[in-house]
Coordinates of C-alpha atoms in Angstrom, one line a residue:
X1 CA -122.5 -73.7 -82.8
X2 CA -124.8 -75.1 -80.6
X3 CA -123.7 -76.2 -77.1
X4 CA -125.0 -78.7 -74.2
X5 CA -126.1 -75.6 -72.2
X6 CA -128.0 -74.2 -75.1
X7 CA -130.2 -77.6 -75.6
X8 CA -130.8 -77.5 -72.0
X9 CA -132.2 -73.8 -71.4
X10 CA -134.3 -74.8 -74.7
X11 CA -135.8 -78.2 -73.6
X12 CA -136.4 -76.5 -70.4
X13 CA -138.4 -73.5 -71.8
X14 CA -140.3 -76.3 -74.3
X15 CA -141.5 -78.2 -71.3
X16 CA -143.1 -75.1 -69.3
X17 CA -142.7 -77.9 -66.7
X18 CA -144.3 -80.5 -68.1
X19 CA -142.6 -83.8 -67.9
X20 CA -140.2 -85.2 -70.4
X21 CA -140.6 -89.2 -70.9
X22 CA -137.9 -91.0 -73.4
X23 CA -139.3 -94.5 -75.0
X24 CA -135.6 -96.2 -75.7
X25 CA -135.2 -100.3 -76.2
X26 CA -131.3 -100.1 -74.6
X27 CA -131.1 -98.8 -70.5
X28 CA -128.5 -96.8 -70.0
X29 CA -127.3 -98.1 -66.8
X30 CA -127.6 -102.2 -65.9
X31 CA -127.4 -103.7 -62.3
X32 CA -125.2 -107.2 -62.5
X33 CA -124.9 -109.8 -59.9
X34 CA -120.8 -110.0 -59.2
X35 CA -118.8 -112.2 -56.0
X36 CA -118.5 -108.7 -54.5
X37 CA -122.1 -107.9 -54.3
X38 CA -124.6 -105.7 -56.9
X39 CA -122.6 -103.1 -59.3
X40 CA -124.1 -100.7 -61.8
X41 CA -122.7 -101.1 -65.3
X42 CA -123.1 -97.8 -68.0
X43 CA -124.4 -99.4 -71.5
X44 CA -122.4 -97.6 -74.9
X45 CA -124.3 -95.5 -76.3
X46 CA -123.9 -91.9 -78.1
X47 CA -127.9 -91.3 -77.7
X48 CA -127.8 -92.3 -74.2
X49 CA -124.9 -90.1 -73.0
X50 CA -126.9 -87.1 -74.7
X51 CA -130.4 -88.2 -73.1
X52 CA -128.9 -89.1 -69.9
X53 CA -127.5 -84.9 -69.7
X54 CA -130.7 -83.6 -71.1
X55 CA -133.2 -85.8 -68.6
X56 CA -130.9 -85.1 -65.2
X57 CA -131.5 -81.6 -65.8
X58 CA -135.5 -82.1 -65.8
X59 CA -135.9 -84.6 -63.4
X60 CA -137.3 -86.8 -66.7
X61 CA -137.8 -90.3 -66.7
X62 CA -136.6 -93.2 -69.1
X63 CA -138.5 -95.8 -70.2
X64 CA -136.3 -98.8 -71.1
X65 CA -135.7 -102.5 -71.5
X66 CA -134.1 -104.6 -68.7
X67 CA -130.8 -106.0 -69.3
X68 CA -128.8 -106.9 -66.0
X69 CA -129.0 -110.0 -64.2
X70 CA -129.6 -107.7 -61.0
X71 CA -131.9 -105.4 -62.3
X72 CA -135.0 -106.5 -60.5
X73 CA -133.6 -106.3 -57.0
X74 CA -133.1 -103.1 -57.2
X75 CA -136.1 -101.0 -58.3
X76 CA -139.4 -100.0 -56.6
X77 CA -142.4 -102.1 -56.9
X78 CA -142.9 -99.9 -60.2
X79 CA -139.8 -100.9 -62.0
X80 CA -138.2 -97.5 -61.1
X81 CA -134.9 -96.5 -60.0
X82 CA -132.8 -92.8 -59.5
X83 CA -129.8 -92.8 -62.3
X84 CA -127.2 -92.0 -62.7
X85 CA -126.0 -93.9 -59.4
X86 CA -124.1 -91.2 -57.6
X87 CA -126.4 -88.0 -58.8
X88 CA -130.0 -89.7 -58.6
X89 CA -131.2 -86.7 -60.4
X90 CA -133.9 -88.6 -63.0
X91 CA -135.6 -92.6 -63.0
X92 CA -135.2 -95.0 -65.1
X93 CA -138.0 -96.8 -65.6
X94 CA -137.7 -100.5 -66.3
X95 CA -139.4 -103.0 -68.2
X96 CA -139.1 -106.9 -67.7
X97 CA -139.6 -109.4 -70.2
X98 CA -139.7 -113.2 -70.7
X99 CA -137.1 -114.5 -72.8
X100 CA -139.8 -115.6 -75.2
X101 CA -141.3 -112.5 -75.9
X102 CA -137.4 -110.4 -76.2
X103 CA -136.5 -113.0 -78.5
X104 CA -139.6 -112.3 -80.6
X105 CA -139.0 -108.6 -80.3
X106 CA -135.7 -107.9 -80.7
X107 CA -133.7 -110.8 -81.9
X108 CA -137.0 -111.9 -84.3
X109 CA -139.5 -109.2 -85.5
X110 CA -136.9 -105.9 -85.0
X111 CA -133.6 -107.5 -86.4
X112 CA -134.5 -110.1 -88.5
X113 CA -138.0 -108.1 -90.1
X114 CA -137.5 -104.4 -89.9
X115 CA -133.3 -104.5 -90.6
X116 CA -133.3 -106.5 -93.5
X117 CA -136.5 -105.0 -94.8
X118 CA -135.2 -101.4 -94.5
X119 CA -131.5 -101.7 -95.1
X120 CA -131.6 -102.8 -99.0
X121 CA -128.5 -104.8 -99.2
X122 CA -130.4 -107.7 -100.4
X123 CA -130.6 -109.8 -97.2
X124 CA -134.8 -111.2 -97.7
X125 CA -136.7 -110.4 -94.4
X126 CA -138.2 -113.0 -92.2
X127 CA -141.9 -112.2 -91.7
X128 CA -142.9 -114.4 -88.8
X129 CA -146.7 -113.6 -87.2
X130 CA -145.4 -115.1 -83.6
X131 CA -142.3 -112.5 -83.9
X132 CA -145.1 -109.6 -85.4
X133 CA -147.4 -110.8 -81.8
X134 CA -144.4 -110.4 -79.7
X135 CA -143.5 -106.9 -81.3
X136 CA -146.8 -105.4 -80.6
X137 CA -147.0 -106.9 -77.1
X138 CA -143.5 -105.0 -76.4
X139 CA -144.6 -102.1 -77.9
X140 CA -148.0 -102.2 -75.8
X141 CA -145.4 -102.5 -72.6
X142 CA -143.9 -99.2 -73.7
X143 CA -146.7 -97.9 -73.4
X144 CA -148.3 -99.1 -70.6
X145 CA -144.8 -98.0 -68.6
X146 CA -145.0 -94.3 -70.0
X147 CA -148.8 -94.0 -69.5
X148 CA -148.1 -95.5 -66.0
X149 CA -145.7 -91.9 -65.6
X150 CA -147.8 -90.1 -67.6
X151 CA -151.7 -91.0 -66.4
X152 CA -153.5 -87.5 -68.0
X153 CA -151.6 -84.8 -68.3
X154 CA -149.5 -83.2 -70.4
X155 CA -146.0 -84.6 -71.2
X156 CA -143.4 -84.8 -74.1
X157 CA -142.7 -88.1 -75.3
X158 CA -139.2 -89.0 -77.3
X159 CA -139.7 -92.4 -79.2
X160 CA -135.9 -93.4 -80.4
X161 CA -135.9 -95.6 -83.2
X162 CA -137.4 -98.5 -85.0
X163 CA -138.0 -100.7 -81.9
X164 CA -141.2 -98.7 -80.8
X165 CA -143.0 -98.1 -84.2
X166 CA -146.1 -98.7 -82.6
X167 CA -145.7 -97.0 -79.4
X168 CA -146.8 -93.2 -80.7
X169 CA -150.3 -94.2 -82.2
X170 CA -150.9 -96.5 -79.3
X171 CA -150.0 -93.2 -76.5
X172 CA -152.2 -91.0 -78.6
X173 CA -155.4 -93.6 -78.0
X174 CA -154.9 -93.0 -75.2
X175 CA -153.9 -89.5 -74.0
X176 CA -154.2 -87.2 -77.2
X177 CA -152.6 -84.3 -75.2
X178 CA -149.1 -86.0 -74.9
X179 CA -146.6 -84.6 -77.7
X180 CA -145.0 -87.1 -79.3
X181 CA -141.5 -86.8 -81.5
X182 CA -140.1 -89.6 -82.7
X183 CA -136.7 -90.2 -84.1
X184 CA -136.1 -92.8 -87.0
X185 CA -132.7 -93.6 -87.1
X186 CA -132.2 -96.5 -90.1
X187 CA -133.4 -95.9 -93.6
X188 CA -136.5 -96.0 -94.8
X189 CA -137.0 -97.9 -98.1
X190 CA -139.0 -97.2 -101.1
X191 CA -142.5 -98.6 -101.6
X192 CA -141.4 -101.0 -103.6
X193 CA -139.5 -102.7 -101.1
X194 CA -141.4 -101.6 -98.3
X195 CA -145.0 -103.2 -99.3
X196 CA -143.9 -106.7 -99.1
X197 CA -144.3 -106.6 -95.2
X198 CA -147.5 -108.2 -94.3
X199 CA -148.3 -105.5 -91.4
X200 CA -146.5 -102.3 -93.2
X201 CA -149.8 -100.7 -92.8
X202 CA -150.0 -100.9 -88.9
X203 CA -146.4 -100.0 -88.8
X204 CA -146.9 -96.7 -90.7
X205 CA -149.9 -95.9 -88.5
X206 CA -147.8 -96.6 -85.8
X207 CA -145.5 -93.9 -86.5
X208 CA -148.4 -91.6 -87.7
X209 CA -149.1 -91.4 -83.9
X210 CA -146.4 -89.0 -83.7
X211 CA -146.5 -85.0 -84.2
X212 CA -143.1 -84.7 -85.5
X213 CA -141.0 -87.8 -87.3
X214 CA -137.3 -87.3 -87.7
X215 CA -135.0 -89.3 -90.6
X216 CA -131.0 -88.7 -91.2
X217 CA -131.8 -88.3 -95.1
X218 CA -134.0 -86.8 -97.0
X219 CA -135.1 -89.2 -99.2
X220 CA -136.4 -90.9 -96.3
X221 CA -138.6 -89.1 -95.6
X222 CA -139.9 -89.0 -99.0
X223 CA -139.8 -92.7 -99.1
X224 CA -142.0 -92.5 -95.9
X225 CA -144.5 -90.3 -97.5
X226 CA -144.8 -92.4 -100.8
X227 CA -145.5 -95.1 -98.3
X228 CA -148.4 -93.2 -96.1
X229 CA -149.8 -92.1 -99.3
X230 CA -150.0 -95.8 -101.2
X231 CA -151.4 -97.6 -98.1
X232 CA -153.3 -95.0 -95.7
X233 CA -155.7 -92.4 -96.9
X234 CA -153.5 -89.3 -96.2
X235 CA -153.5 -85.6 -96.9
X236 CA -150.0 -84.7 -97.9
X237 CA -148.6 -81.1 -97.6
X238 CA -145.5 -80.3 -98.8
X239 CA -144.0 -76.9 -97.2
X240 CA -143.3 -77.7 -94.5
X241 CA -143.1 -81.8 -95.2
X242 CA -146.6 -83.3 -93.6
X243 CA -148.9 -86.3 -93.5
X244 CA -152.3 -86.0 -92.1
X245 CA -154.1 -88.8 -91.3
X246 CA -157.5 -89.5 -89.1
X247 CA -157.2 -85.3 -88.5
X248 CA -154.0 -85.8 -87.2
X249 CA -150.9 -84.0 -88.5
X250 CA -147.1 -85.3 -88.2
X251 CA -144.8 -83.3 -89.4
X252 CA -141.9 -84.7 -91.1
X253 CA -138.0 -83.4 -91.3
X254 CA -134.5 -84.6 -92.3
X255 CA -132.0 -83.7 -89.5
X256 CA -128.9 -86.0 -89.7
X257 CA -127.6 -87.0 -86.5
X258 CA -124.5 -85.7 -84.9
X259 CA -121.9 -86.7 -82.5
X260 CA -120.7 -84.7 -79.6
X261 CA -117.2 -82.6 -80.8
X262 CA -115.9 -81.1 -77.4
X263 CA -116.5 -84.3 -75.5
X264 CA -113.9 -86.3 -77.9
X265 CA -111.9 -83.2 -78.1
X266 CA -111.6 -83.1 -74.4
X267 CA -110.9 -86.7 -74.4
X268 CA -107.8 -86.2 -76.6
X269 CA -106.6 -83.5 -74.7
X270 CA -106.2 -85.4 -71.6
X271 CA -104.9 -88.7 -73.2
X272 CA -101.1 -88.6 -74.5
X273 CA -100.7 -88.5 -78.3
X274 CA -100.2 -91.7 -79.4
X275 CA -97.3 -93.3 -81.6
X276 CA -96.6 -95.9 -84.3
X277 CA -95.3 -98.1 -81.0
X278 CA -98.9 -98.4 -79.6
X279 CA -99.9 -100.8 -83.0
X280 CA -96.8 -102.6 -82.7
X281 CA -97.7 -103.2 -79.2
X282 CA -101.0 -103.7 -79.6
X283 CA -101.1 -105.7 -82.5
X284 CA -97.7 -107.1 -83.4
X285 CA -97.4 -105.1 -86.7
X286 CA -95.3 -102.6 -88.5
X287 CA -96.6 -100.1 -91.3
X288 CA -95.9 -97.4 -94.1
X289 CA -99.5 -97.3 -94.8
X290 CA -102.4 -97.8 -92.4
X291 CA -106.2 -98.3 -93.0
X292 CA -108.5 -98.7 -89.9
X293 CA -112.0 -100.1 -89.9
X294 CA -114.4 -99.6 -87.1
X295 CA -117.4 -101.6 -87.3
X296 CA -120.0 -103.5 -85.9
X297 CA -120.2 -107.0 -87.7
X298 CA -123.1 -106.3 -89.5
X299 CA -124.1 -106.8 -93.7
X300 CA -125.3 -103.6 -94.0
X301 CA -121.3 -102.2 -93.5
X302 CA -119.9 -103.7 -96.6
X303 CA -117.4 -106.0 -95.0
X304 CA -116.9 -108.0 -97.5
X305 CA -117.0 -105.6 -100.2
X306 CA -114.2 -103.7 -98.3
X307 CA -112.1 -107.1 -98.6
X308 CA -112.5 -107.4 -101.9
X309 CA -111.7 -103.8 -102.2
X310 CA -108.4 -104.5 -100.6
X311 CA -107.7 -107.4 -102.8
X312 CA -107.9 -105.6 -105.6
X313 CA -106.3 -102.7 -104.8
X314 CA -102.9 -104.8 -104.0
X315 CA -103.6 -106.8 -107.3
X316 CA -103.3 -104.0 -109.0
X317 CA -100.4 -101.7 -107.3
X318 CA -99.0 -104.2 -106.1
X319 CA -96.1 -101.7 -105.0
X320 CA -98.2 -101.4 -101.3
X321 CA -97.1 -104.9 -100.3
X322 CA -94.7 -105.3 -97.5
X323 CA -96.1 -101.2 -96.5
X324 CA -99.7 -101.3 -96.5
X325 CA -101.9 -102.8 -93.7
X326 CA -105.7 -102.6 -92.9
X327 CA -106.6 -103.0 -89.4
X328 CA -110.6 -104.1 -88.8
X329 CA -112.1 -103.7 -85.6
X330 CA -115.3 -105.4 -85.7
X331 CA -117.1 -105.7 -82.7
X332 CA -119.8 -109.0 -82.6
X333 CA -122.7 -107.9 -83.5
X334 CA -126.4 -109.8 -82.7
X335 CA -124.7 -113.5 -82.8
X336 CA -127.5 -115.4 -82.4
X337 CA -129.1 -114.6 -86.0
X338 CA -128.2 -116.8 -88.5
X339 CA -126.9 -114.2 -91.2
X340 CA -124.9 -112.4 -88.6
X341 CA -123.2 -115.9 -87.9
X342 CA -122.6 -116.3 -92.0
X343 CA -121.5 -113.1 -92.1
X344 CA -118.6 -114.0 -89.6
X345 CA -118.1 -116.8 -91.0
X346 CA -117.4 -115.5 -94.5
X347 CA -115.2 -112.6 -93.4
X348 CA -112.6 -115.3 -91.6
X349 CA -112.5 -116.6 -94.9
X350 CA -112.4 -114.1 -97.0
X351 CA -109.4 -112.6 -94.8
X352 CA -107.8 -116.1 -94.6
X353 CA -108.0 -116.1 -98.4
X354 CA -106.4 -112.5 -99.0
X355 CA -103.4 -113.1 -96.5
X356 CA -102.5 -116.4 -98.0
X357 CA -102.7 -114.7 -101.3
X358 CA -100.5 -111.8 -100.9
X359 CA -98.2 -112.2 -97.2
X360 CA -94.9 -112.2 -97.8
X361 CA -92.3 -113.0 -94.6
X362 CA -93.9 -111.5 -91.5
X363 CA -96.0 -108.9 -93.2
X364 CA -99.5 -109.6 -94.2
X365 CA -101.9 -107.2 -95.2
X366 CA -105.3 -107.4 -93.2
X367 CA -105.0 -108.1 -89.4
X368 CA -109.2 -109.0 -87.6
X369 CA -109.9 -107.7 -84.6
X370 CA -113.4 -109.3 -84.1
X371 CA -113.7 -107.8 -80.3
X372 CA -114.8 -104.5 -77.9
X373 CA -112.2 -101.7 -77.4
X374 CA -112.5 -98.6 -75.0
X375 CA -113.5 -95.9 -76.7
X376 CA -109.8 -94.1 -75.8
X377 CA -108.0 -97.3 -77.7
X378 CA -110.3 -96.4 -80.5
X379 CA -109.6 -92.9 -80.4
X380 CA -105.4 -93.5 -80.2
X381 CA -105.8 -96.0 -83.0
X382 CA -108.2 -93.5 -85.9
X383 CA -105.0 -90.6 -84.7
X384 CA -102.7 -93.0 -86.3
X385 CA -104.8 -94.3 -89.6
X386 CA -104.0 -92.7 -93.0
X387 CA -107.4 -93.9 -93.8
X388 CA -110.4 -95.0 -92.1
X389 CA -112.8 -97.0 -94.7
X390 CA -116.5 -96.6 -93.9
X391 CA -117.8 -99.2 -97.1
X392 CA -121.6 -99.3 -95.9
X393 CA -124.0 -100.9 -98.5
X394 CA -126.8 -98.9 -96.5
X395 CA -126.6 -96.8 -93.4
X396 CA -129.0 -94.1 -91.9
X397 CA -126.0 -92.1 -91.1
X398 CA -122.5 -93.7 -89.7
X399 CA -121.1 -92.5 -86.9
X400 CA -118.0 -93.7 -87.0
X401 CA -116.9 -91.5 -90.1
X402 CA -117.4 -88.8 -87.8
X403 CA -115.4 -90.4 -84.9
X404 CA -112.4 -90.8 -87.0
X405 CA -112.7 -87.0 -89.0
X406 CA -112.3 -85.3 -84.9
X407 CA -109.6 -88.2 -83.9
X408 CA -107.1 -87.8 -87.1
X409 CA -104.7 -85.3 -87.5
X410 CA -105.4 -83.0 -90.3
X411 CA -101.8 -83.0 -92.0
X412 CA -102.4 -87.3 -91.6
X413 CA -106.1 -88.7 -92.0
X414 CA -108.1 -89.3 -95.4
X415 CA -111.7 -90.6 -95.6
X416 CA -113.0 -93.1 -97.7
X417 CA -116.7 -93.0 -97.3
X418 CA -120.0 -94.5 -98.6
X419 CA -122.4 -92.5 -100.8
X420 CA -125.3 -94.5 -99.0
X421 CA -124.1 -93.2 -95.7
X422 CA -126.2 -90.4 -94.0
X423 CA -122.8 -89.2 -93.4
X424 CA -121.8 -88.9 -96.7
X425 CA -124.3 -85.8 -96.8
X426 CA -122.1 -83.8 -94.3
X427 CA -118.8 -85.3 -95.1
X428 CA -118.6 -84.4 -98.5
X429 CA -114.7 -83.4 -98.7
X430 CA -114.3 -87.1 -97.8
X431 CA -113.7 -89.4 -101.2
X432 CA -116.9 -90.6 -101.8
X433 CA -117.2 -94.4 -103.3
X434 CA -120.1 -97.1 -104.3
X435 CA -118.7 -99.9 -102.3
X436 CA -119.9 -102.0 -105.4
X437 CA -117.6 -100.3 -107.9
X438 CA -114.6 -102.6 -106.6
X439 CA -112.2 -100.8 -109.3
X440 CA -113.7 -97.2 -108.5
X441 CA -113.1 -97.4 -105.2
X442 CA -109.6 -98.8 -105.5
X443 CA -108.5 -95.7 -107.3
X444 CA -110.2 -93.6 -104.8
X445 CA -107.8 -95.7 -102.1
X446 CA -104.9 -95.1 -103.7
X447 CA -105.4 -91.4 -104.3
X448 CA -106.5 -91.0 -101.1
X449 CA -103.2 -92.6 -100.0
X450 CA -100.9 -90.7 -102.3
X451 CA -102.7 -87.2 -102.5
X452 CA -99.8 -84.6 -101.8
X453 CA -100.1 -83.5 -97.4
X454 CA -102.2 -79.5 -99.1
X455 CA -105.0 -81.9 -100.3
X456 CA -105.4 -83.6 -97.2
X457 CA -105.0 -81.1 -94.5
X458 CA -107.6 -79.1 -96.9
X459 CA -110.2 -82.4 -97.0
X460 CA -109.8 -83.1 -93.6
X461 CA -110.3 -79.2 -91.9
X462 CA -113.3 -78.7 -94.1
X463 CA -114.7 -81.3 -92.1
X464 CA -113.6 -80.7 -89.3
X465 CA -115.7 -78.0 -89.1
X466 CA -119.0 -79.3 -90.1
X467 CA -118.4 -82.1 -87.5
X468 CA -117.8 -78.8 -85.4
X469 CA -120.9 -77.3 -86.3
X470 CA -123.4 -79.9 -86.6
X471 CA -123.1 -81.5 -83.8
X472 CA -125.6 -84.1 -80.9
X473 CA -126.5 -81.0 -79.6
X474 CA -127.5 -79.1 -82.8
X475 CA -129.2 -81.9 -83.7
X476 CA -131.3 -82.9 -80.5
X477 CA -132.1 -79.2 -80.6
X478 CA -133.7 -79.2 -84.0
X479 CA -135.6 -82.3 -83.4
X480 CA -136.9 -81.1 -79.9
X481 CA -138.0 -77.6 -81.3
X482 CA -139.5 -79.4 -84.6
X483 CA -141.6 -81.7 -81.8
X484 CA -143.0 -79.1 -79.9
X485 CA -143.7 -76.1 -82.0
X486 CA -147.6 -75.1 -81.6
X487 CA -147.4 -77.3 -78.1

């Protein structure tokens, strides 16, 4: 198993002291404006709490968007500031932007273009050119910050996710000896989806910028390579996976993303074992049976679909009423879009609908949560699920399937996960449904629910481990090795 120290000693032998520069859309850390004066806010974040331990170590720097209402007053004339605010061991390096042009990039071209268009959950894209405009102005401001670090030398760049498409063909204009890996976390459609984007070209020539280009799934990165090869004029290898184009090589690799198992473990450790009391408390509710949903309110998760899951599954045993209750968490999710705002809209409904349908006295069978919790509540809550339901219509990997496999008690817990989950590659002692076989996935519930206490402690300790063993840090490693080799 691969540990923090282990990633450490090797990003610090694949630098040979060059400089380590990570291209991100979210800071880590925001400055806010409160009665009391300036206070420095840390942003959630699994990728962040992993970069920020890997970049104090070697003095890196973080290039990032602005996102406090204070952050200007506190960094140099360069945008820079020392993080984290008591150690001031690496700088964040930040970038302003008009409202306009964030808008364009991140509420317009990133989440309303490149989600839709790459999650296929038949939600149809928006393909605006003002939106396109302010993406590629964003993405020259990435690159204009790390060249700014940069200048001519040598450096190893880490471009995280679809925000920055652009950013690693732009960077290799203009310094060809910066290394460039770059991490795409959503999936990556097939060409028949992906052509209909007016600039899918410039996007893939974007990415081509990059030596080494990470996906969660395989078949992403064949869908990427069936896409360089139908638009660009590309040499294709395939041992090891590898695109050529213009002479330049990027190699290509599935390595599906982890999560960090001793930092939750330790977390557990030091809080005290939770009991049926705190969802009483909490929530107001008793239970025989209990289902948990974690979720950002998003189409891609299958909300919906999990509802009508539910309804079915008490329409047809209806022996669960009065004992089973599902308990969604669903955090607000990117409000100012239009389908997010449906999407909310329909899932009050929807849950209005199933309640009337089947409460009975005080009980009633789905209770919405639709805000943040601390990571701890979360924690307490997936220790006293039966079942945590991860329904995702399309999902580079899920994270939260792996949350809830460390959190729940062996003897207790059951998973009902996703086939189109990156997840559901690792977690496959979990029972795996198509969130769009209502009835199959009913029958999974129940025998999920009812499977004798052997079964489950089996299911669940088989992956246990692989959460074990594939962890952030296994994963970070294999991408930064993959990204340097031959550097």
């Amino acid at each position: 198993m691969i540990t923090a120290d282990d990633l450490l000693r090797l990003t610090k032998r694949a630098l040979k002291n060059k400089r380590l520069i990570v291209g991100i859309q979210r800071e880590p850390y925001m400055h806010v404006k409160t009665d009391d004066g300036i206070k420095v806010e840390k942003t959630a974040g699994g990728a962040h709490t992993l970069l920020d331990g890997i970049l104090k170590q070697v003095n890196g720097v973080m290039v990032a968007l602005a996102s406090g209402d204070a952050d200007k007053l506190v960094v140099d004339e360069k945008g820079r500031i020392k993080i984290p605010p008591k150690e001031k061991n690496y700088t964040l390096k930040r970038i302003f932007l008009s409202k306009k042009d964030y808008d364009g990039f991140y509420y317009g071209f990133a989440n309303q273009t490149l989600w839709p268009l790459c999650h296929v959950v038949f939600i149809k894209p928006v393909f605006s050119h003002e939106w396109w405009n302010a993406y590629v102005k964003v993405n020259q401001e990435f690159t204009n910050a790390i060249l700014d670090e940069v200048g001519a030398e040598e450096a190893l760049v880490w471009i995280n996710d679809y925000h920055l498409a652009l950013v690693p063909q732009m960077l290799k204009e203009k310094n060809p000896k910066i290394r460039i890996g770059t991490f795409w976390h959503i999936p990556w459609p097939t060409y028949e989806v992906f052509r209909i984007c007016p600039w899918r070209k410039q996007i893939i020539e974007g990415l081509l910028g990059s030596d080494f280009i990470g996906f969660h799934r395989g078949y992403h990165v064949e869908n990427f390579i069936e896409c360089s090869r139908r638009e660009l004029e590309v040499i294709v290898d395939s041992e090891p996976r590898s695109v050529t184009y213009k002479n330049h090589h990027t190699k290509l690799e599935n390595i599906p993303a982890g999560i960090d198992y001793h930092e939750i473990k330790a977390r557990l450790e030091n809080q005290k074992p939770p009991t049926e009391k705190l969802i009483k408390k909490d929530f107001g509710f008793d239970y025989e049976f209990l289902a948990i949903g974690v979720d950002r309110i998003d189409y891609t998760k299958g909300l919906i679909e999990r509802l009508n899951i539910i309804d079915r599954f008490l329409e047809k045993y209806p022996k669960f009423k009065e004992k089973f209750v599902y308990l969604s968490i669903a955090a607000p999710s990117r409000t100012r879009i239009p389908a997010y705002k449906d999407l909310n809209k329909q899932i009050e409904e929807k849950i209005e609908e199933i309640n009337a349908k089947y409460s009975i006295g005080g009980w009633k069978p789905i209770h919405f949560i639709n805000k943040i919790f601390l990571r701890e509540k979360i924690f307490s809550y997936y220790q006293l699920a039966d079942l945590c339901m991860v329904t995702s219509l399309d999902d580079g990997m899920n994270l939260v399937a792996k949350e809830y496999v460390i959190c729940a008690p062996a003897e207790k817990g059951a998973l009902l996960l996703s086939k189109f989950t990156g997840a559901a590659k690792d977690l496959r002692s979990a029972f795996l449904i198509n969130p769009y076989d209502i009835d199959g996935t009913v029958d999974a519930l129940l025998q999920a629910l009812t499977m004798k206490k052997e079964e489950r402690a089996k299911r669940m300790n088989e992956m246990k481990a692989v959460v074990k063993e594939n962890n952030i840090y296994d994963w970070a490693m294999k991408f930064i090795e993959k990204t340097v080799s031959d550097f």
